[in-house]
mmCIF file of C-alpha atoms and ligand atoms in Angstrom:
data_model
loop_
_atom_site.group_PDB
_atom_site.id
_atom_site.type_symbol
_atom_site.label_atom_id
_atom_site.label_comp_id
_atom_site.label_asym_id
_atom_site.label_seq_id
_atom_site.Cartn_x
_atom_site.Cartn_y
_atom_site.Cartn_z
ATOM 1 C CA UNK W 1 -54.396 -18.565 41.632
ATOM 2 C CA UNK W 2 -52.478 -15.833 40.076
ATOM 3 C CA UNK W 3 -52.424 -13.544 43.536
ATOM 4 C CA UNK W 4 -50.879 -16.750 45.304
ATOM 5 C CA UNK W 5 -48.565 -17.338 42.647
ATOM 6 C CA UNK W 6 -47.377 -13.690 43.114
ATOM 7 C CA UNK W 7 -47.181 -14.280 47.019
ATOM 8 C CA UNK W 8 -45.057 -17.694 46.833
ATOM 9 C CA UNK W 9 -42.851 -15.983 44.414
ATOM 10 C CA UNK W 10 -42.414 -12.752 46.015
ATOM 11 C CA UNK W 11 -43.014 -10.346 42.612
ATOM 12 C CA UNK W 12 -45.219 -10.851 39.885
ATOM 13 C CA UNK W 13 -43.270 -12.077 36.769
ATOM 14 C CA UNK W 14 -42.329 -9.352 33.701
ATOM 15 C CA UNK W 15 -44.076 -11.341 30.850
ATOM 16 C CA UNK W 16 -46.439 -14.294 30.907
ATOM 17 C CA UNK W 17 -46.929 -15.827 27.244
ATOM 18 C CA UNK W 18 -50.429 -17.889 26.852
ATOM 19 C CA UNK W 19 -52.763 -19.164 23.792
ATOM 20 C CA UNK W 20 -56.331 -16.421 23.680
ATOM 21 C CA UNK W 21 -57.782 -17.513 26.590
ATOM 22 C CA UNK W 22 -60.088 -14.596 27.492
ATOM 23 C CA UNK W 23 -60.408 -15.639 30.868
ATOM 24 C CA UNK W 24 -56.620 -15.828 31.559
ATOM 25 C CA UNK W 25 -56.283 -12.054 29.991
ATOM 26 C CA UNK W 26 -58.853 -10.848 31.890
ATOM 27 C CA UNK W 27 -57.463 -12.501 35.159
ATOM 28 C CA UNK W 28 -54.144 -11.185 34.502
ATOM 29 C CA UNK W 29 -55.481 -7.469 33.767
ATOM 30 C CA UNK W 30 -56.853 -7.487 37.193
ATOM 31 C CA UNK W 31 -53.873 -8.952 39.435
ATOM 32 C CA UNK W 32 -50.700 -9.024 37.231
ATOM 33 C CA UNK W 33 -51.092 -5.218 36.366
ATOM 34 C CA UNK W 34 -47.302 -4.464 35.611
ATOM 35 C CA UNK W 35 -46.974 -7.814 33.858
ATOM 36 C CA UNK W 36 -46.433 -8.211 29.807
ATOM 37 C CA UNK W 37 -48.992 -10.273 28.360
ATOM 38 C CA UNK W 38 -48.675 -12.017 24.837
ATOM 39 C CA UNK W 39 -49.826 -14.829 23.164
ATOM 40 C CA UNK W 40 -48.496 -17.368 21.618
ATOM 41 C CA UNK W 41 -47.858 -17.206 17.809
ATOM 42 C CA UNK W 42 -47.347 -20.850 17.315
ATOM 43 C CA UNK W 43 -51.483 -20.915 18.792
ATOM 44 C CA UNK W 44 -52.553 -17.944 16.585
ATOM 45 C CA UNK W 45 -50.883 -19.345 13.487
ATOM 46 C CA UNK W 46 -52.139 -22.712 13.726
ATOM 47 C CA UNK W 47 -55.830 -21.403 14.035
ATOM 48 C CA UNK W 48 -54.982 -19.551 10.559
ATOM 49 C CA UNK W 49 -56.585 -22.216 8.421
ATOM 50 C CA UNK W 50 -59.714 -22.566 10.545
ATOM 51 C CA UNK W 51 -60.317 -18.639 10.368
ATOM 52 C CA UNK W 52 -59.547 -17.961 6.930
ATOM 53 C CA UNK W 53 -61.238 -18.893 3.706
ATOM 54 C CA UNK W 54 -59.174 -21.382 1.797
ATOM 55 C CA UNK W 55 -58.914 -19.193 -1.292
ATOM 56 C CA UNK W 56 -56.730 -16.570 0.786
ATOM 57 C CA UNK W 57 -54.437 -19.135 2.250
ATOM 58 C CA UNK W 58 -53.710 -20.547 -1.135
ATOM 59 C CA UNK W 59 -52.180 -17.657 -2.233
ATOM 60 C CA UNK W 60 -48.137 -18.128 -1.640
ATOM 61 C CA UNK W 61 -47.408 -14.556 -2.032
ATOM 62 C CA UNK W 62 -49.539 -13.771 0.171
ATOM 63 C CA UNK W 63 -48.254 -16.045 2.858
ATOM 64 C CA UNK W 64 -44.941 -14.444 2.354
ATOM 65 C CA UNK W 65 -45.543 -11.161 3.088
ATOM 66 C CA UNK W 66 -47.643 -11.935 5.920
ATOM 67 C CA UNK W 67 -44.787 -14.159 6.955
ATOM 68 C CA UNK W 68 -42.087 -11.083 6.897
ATOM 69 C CA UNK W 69 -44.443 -8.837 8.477
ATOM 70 C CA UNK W 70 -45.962 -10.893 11.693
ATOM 71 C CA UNK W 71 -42.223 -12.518 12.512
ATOM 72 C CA UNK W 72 -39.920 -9.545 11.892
ATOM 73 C CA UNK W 73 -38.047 -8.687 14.766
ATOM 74 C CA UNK W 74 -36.647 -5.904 13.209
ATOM 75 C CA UNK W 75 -39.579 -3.584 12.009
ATOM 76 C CA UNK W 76 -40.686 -0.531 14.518
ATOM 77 C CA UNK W 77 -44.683 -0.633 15.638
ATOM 78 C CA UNK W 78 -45.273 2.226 13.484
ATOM 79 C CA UNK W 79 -43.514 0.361 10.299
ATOM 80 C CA UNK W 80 -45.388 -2.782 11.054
ATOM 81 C CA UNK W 81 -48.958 -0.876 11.108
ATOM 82 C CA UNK W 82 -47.720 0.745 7.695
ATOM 83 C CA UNK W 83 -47.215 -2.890 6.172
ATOM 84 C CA UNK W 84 -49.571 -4.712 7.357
ATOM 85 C CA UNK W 85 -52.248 -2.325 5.966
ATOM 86 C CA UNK W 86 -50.526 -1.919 2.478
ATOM 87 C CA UNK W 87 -51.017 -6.119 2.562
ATOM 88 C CA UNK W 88 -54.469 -5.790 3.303
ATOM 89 C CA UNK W 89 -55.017 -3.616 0.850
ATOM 90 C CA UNK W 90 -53.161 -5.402 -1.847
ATOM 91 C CA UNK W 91 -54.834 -8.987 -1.159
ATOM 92 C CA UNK W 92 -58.244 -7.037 -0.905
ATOM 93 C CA UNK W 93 -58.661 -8.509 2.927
ATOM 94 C CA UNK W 94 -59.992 -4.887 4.583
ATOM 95 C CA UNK W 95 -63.419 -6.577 5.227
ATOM 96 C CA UNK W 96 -62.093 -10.387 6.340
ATOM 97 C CA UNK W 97 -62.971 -10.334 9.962
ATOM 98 C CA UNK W 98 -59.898 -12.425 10.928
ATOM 99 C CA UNK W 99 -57.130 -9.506 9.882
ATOM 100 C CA UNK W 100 -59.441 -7.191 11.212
ATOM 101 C CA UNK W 101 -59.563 -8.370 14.645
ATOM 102 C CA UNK W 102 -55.988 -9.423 15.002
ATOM 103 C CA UNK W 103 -55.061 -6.195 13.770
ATOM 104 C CA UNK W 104 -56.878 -4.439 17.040
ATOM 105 C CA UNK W 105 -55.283 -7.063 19.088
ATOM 106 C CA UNK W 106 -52.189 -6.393 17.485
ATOM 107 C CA UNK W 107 -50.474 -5.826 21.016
ATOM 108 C CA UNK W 108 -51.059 -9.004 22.094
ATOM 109 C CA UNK W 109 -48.695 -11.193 19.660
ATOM 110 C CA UNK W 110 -46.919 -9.248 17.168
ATOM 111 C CA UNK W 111 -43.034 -9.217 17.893
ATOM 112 C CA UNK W 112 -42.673 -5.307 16.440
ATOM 113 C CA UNK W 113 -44.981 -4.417 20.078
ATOM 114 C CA UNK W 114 -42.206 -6.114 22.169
ATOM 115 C CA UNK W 115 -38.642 -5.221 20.955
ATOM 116 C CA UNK W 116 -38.544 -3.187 23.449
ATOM 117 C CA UNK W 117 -38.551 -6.945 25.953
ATOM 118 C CA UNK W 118 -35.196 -7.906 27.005
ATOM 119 C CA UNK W 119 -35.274 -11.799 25.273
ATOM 120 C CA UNK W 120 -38.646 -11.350 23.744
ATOM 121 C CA UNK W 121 -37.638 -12.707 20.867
ATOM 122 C CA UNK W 122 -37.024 -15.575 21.807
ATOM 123 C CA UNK W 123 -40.419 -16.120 23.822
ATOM 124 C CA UNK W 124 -42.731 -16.196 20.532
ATOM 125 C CA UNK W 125 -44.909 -19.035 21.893
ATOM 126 C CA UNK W 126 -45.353 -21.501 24.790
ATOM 127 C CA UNK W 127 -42.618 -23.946 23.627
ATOM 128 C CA UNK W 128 -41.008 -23.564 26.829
ATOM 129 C CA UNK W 129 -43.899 -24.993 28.940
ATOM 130 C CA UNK W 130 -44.922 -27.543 26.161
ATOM 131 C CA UNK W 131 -41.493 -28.895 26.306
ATOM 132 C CA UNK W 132 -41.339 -28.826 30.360
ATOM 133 C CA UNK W 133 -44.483 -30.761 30.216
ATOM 134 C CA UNK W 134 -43.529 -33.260 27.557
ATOM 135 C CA UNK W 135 -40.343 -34.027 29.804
ATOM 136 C CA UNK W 136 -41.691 -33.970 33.127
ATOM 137 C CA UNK W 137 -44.708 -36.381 31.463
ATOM 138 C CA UNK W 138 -42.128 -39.055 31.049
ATOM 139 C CA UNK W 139 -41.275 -39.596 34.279
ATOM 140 C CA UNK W 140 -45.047 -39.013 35.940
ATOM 141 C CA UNK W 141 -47.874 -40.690 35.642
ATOM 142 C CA UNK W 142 -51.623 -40.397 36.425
ATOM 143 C CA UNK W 143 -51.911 -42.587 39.394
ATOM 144 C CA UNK W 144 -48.806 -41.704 41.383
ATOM 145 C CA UNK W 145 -49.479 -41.259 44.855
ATOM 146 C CA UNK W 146 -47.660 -37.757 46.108
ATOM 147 C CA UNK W 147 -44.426 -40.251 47.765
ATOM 148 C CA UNK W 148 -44.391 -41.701 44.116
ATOM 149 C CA UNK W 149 -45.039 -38.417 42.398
ATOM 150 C CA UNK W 150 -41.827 -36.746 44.779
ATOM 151 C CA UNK W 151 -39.539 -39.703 43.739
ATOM 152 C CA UNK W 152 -40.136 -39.643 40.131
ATOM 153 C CA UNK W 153 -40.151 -35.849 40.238
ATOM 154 C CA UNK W 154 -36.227 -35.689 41.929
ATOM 155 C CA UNK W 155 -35.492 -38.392 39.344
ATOM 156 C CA UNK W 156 -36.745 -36.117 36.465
ATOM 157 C CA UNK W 157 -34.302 -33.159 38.022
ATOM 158 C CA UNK W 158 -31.699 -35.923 38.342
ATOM 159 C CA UNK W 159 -31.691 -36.338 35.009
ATOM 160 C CA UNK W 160 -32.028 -32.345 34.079
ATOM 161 C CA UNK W 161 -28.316 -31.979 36.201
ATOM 162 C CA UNK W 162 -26.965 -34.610 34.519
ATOM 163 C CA UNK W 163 -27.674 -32.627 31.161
ATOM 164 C CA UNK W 164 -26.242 -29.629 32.861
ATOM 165 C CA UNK W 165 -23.217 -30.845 34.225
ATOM 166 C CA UNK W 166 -22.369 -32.381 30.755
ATOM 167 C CA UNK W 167 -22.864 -29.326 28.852
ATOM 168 C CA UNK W 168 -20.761 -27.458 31.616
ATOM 169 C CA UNK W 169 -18.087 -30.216 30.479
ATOM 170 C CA UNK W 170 -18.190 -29.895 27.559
ATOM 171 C CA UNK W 171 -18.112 -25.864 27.940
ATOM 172 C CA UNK W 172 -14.794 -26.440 30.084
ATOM 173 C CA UNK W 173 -13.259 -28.402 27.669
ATOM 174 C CA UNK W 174 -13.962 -28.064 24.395
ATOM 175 C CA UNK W 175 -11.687 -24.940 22.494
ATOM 176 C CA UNK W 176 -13.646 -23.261 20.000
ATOM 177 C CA UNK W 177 -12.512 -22.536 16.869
ATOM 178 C CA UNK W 178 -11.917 -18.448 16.076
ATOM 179 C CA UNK W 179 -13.107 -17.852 12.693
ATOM 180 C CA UNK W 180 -11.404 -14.063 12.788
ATOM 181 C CA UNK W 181 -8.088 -12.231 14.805
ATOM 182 C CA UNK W 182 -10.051 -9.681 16.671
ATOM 183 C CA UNK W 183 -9.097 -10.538 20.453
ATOM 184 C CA UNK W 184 -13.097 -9.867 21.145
ATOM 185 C CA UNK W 185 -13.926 -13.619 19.604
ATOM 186 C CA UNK W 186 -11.358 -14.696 22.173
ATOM 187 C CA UNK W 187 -12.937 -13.246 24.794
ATOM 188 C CA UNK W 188 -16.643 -13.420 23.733
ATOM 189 C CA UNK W 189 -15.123 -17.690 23.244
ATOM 190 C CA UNK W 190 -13.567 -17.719 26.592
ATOM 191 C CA UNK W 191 -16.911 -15.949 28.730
ATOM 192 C CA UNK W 192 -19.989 -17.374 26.693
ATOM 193 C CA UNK W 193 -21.321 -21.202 27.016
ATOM 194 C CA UNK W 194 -20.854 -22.748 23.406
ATOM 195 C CA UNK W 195 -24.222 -22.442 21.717
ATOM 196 C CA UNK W 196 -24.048 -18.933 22.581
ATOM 197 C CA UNK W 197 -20.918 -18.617 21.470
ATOM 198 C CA UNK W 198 -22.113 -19.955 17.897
ATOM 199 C CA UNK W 199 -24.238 -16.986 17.659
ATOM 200 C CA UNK W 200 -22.377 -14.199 19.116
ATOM 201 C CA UNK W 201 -19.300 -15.473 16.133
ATOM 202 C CA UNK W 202 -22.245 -15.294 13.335
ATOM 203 C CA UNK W 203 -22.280 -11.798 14.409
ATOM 204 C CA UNK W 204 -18.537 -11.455 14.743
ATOM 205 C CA UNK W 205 -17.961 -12.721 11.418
ATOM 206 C CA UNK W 206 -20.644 -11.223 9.599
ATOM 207 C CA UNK W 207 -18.906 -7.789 10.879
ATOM 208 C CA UNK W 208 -15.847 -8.706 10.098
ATOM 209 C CA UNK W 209 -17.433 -9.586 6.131
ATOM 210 C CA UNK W 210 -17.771 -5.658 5.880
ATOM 211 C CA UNK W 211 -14.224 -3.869 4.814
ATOM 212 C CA UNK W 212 -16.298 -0.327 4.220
ATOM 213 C CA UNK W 213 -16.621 2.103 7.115
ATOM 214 C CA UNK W 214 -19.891 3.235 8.243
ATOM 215 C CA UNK W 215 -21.400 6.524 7.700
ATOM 216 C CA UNK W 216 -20.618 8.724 10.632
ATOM 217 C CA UNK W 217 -22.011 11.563 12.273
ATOM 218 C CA UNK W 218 -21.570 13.685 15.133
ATOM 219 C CA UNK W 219 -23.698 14.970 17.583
ATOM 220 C CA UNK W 220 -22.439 16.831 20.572
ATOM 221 C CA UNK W 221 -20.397 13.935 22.484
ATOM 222 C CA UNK W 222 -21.870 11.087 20.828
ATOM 223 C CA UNK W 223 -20.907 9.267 17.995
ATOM 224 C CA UNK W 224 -23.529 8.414 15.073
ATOM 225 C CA UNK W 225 -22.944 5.211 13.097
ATOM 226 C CA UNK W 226 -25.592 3.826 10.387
ATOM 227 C CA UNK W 227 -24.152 0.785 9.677
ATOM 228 C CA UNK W 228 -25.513 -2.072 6.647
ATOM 229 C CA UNK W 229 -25.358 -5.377 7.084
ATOM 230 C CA UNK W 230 -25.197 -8.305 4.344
ATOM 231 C CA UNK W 231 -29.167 -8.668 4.949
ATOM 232 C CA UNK W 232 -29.836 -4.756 3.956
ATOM 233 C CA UNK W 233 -30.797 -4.207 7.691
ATOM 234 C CA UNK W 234 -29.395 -0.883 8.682
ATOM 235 C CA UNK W 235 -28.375 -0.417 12.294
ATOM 236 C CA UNK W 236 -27.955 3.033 13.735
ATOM 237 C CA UNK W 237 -25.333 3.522 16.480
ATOM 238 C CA UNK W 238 -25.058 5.699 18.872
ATOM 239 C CA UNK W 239 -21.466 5.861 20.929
ATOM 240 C CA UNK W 240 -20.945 8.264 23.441
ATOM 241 C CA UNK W 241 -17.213 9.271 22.976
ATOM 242 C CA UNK W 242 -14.853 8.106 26.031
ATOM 243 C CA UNK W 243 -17.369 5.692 27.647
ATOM 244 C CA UNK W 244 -18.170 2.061 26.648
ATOM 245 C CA UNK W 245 -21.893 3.116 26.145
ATOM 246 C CA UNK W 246 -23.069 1.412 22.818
ATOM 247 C CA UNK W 247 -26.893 1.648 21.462
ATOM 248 C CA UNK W 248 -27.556 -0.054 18.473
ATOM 249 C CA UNK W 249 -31.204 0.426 17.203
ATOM 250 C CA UNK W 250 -31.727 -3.087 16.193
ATOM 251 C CA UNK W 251 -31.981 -3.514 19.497
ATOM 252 C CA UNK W 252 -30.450 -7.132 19.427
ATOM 253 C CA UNK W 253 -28.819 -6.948 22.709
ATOM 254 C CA UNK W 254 -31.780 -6.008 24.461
ATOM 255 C CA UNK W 255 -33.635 -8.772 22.976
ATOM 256 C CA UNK W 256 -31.194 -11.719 23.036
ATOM 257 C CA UNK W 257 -28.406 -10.402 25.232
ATOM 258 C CA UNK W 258 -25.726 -10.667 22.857
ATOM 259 C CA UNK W 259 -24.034 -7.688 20.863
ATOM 260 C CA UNK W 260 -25.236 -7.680 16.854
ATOM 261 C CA UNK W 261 -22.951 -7.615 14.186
ATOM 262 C CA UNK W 262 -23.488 -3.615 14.206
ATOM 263 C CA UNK W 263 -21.518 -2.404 16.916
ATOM 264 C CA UNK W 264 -18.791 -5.534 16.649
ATOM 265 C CA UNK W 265 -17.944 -3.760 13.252
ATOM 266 C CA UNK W 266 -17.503 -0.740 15.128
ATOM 267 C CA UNK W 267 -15.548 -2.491 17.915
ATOM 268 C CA UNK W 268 -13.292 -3.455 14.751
ATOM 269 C CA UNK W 269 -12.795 -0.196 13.736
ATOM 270 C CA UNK W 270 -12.349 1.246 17.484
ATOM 271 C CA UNK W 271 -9.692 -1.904 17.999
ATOM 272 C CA UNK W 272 -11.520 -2.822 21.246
ATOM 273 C CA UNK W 273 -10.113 -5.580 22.708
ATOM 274 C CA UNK W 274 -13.001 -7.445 25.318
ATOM 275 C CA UNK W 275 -16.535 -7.019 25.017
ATOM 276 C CA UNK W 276 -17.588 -4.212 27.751
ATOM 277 C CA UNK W 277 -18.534 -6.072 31.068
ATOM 278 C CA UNK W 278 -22.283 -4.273 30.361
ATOM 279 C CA UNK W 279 -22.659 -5.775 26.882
ATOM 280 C CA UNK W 280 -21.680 -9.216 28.391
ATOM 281 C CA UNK W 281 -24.885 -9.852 29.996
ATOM 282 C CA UNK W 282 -25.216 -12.118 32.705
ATOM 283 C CA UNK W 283 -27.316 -14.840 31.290
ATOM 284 C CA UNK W 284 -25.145 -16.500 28.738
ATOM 285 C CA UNK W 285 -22.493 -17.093 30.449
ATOM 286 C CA UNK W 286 -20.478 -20.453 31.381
ATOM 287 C CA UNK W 287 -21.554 -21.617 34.886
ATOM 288 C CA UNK W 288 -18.562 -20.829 36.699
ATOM 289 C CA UNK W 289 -18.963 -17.238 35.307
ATOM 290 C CA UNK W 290 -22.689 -17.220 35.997
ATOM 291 C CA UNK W 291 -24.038 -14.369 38.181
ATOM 292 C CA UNK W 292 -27.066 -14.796 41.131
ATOM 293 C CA UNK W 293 -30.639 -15.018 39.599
ATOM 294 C CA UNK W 294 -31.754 -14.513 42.743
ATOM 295 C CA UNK W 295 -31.230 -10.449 42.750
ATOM 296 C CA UNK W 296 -33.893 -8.013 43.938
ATOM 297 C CA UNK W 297 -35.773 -7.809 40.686
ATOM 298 C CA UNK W 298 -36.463 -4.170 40.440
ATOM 299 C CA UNK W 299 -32.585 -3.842 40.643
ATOM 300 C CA UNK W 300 -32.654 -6.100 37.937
ATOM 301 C CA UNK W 301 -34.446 -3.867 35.783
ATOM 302 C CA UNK W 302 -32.879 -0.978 36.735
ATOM 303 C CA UNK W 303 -29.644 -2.425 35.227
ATOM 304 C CA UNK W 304 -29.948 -1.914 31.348
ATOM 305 C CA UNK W 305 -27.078 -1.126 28.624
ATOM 306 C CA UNK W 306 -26.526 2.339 29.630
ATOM 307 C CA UNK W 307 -27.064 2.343 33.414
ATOM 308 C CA UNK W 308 -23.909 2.597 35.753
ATOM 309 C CA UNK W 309 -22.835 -0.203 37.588
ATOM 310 C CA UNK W 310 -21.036 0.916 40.683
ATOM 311 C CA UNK W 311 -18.604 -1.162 42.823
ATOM 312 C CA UNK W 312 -20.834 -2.559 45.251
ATOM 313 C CA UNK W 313 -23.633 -3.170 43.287
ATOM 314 C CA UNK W 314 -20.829 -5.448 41.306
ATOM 315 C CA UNK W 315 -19.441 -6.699 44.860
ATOM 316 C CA UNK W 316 -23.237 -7.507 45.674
ATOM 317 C CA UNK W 317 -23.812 -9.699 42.591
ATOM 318 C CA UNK W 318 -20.686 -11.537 43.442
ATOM 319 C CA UNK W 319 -21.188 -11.964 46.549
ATOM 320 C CA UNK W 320 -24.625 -13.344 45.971
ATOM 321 C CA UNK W 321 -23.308 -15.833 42.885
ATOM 322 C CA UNK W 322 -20.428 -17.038 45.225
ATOM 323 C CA UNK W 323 -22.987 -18.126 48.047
ATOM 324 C CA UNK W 324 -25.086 -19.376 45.721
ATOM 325 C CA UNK W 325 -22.487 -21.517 44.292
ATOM 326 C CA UNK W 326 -20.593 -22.765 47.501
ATOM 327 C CA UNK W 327 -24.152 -24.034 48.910
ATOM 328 C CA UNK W 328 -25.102 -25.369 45.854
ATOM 329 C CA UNK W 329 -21.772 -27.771 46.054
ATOM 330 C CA UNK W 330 -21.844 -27.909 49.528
ATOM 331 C CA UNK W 331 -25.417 -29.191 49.089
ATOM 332 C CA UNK W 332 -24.119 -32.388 46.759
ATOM 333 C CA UNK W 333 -21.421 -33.037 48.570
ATOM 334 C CA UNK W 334 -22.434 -34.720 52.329
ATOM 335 C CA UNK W 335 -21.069 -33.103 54.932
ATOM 336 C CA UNK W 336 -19.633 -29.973 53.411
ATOM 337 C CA UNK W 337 -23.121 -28.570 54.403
ATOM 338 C CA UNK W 338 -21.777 -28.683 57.919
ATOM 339 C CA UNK W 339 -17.996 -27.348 56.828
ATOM 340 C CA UNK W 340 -19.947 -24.395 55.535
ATOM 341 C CA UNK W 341 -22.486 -23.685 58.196
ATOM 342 C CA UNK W 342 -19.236 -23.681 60.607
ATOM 343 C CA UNK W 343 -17.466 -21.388 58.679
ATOM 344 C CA UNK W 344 -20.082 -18.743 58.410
ATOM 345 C CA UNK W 345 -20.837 -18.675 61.930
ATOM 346 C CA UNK W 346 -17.104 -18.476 62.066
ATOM 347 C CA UNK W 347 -17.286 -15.553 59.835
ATOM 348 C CA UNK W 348 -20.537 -14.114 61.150
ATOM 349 C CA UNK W 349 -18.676 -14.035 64.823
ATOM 350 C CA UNK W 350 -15.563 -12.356 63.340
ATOM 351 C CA UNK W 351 -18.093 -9.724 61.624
ATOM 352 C CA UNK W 352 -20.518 -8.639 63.851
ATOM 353 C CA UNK W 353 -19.937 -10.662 67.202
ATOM 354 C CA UNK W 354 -22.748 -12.860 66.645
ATOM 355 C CA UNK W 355 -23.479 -15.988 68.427
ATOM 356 C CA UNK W 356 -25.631 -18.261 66.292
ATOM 357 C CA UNK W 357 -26.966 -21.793 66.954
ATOM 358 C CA UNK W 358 -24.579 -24.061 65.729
ATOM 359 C CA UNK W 359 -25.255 -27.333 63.211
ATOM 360 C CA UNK W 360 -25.839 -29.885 65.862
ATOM 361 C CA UNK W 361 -27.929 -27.895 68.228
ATOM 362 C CA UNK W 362 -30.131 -27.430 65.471
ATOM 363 C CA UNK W 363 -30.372 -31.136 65.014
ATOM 364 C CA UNK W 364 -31.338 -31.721 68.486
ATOM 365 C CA UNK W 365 -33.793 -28.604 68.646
HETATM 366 ZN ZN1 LIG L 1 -27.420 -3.633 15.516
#
């Protein structure tokens, strides 16, 4: 199943999150060999009570520190191994087989292994899928035949554009309210949807809390910041002098794709005006910014942070996100399907002399 899945899509996906299924892991070590595998945390943590004797669990200090260890996004592999053994041996829990087996399988589902994933931290358990099949189980049901299954199916994506088109509304319209005077609010306001924008200004603002400068360093042409924010969390930046490269160790950009409150202090103290095209992202953005998803995917991966984006790599993404966008209205719109077709053969002719079956003699055919 998985080998099909990777010929209908064309590439094998970059992570695949699923509860300890031992034959799924061992299916997925055979075919999907450059593919991230995790499991869910929501499964693991549910199973806690069933695996643990009750006397441990009752123990709320416990809890807590287990808590901060397992979900922090911001502790390094090495620093997680270093905790979670100092809890063990604190609680006395070296010998209870549980901890002990998780803690070999640590790779599997602890968020320290995968800050490294671009939006891993946001793919802790299956929610996704659960909540794809709780929606798509309200309009389905058991004894649909496939006609009734198809019509109930374009009903339930129906109502998923309706959703979309209201939130692009509302995206269009509504003005968001700055909570600072650095022009990069403005801009992050005017490029990111507005639930994004929410959290980008969280990160704005909590920069713009901090009056003291960082402490600063410098290392041949880059730029050392360690920089504290209201949480104690230090982030360490490093900023090549005279380029827009930024690297902030907390490594909240590569996670979520949105800049932490790190570097947008030093963006205050730099007076930079926009947010660097790179540390936009291009999956955040309102829809009539949005870029192709359909790119090659190992040019995908090749773009992070630091990589150079040369013009017609940039003129390639447009181009893609522009056809993408004109079919996509063409599509809803009747007989702009045929307006379209006509004017790329149109163009097609003017560009390489190409003849190509028109509209209607594709009909008949
Ligand atoms: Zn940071």
């Amino acid at each position: 199943m998985l080998s099909e899945f990777v010929e209908c899509m064309g590439f094998a996906p970059k992570l695949i999150i699923t509860d300890q299924d031992w034959g799924m892991k061992l299916a997925m070590e055979r075919v999907l060999t450059s593919t991230r595998h995790r499991w869910c945390m929501w499964h693991i943590m549910m199973k806690l009570p069933e695996k643990v004797p009750k006397r441990i669990l009752v123990n709320e200090e416990l809890k807590k520190d287990l808590g901060s260890c397992i979900w922090s996004e911001l502790l390094e592999p090495e620093e997680f191994e270093e905790t979670w053994l100092t809890i063990m041996d604190q609680y006395g829990l070296q010998n209870e087989s549980w901890f002990t087996t998780m803690f070999t399988q640590r790779e599997y589902w602890i968020l320290a292994y995968f800050r490294d994933f671009p939006i891993g931290s946001l793919l802790k358990t299956t929610s996704f899928s659960e909540s794809e099949n709780s929606f798509f189980r309200r309009y389905t049901k058991p004894h649909f035949n496939l006609a009734g299954f198809m019509m109930h199916y374009n009903s339930a994506l129906d109502a998923q554009r309706n959703i979309s088109e209201r939130l692009d509304f509302s995206d269009a319209s509504k003005v968001p309210i700055l909570s600072t005077e650095q022009l990069f609010e403005k801009h992050a306001a005017a490029m990111y949807t507005d639930r994004i924008f929410q959290q980008v200004q969280d990160e704005i603002v909590e920069a713009h809390r901090r009056r003291r400068m960082p402490h600063f360093e410098m290392e041949d042409n880059t730029e050392i910041y360690a920089i504290m924010d209201s949480h104690r969390n230090i982030g360490v930046i490093h900023h090549e002098v005279g380029t827009e490269s930024y690297h902030c160790d907390c490594e909240l950009f590569l996670r979520r794709g949105i800049l932490c409150c790190h570097i947008f202090l030093l963006f205050k103290n730099h007076d930079v005006k926009e947010i660097p095209e790179t540390y936009i992202g291009t999956r955040w953005l309102k829809t009539p910014l949005l870029k192709s998803v359909h790119n090659d995917p190992s040019e995908e991966a090749s773009s992070s942070a630091d990589s150079q984006v040369d013009d017609k790599r940039v003129v390639v993404t447009k181009l893609h996100s522009l056809y993408f966008r004109l079919f996509q209205r063409a599509q809803s719109n009747g007989n702009d399907i045929f307006a379209l077709f006509d004017g790329m053969e149109e163009l097609s002719q003017k560009l390489f002399g190409d003849t190509v079956p028109s509209v209607s003699s594709l009909g008949k055919a």
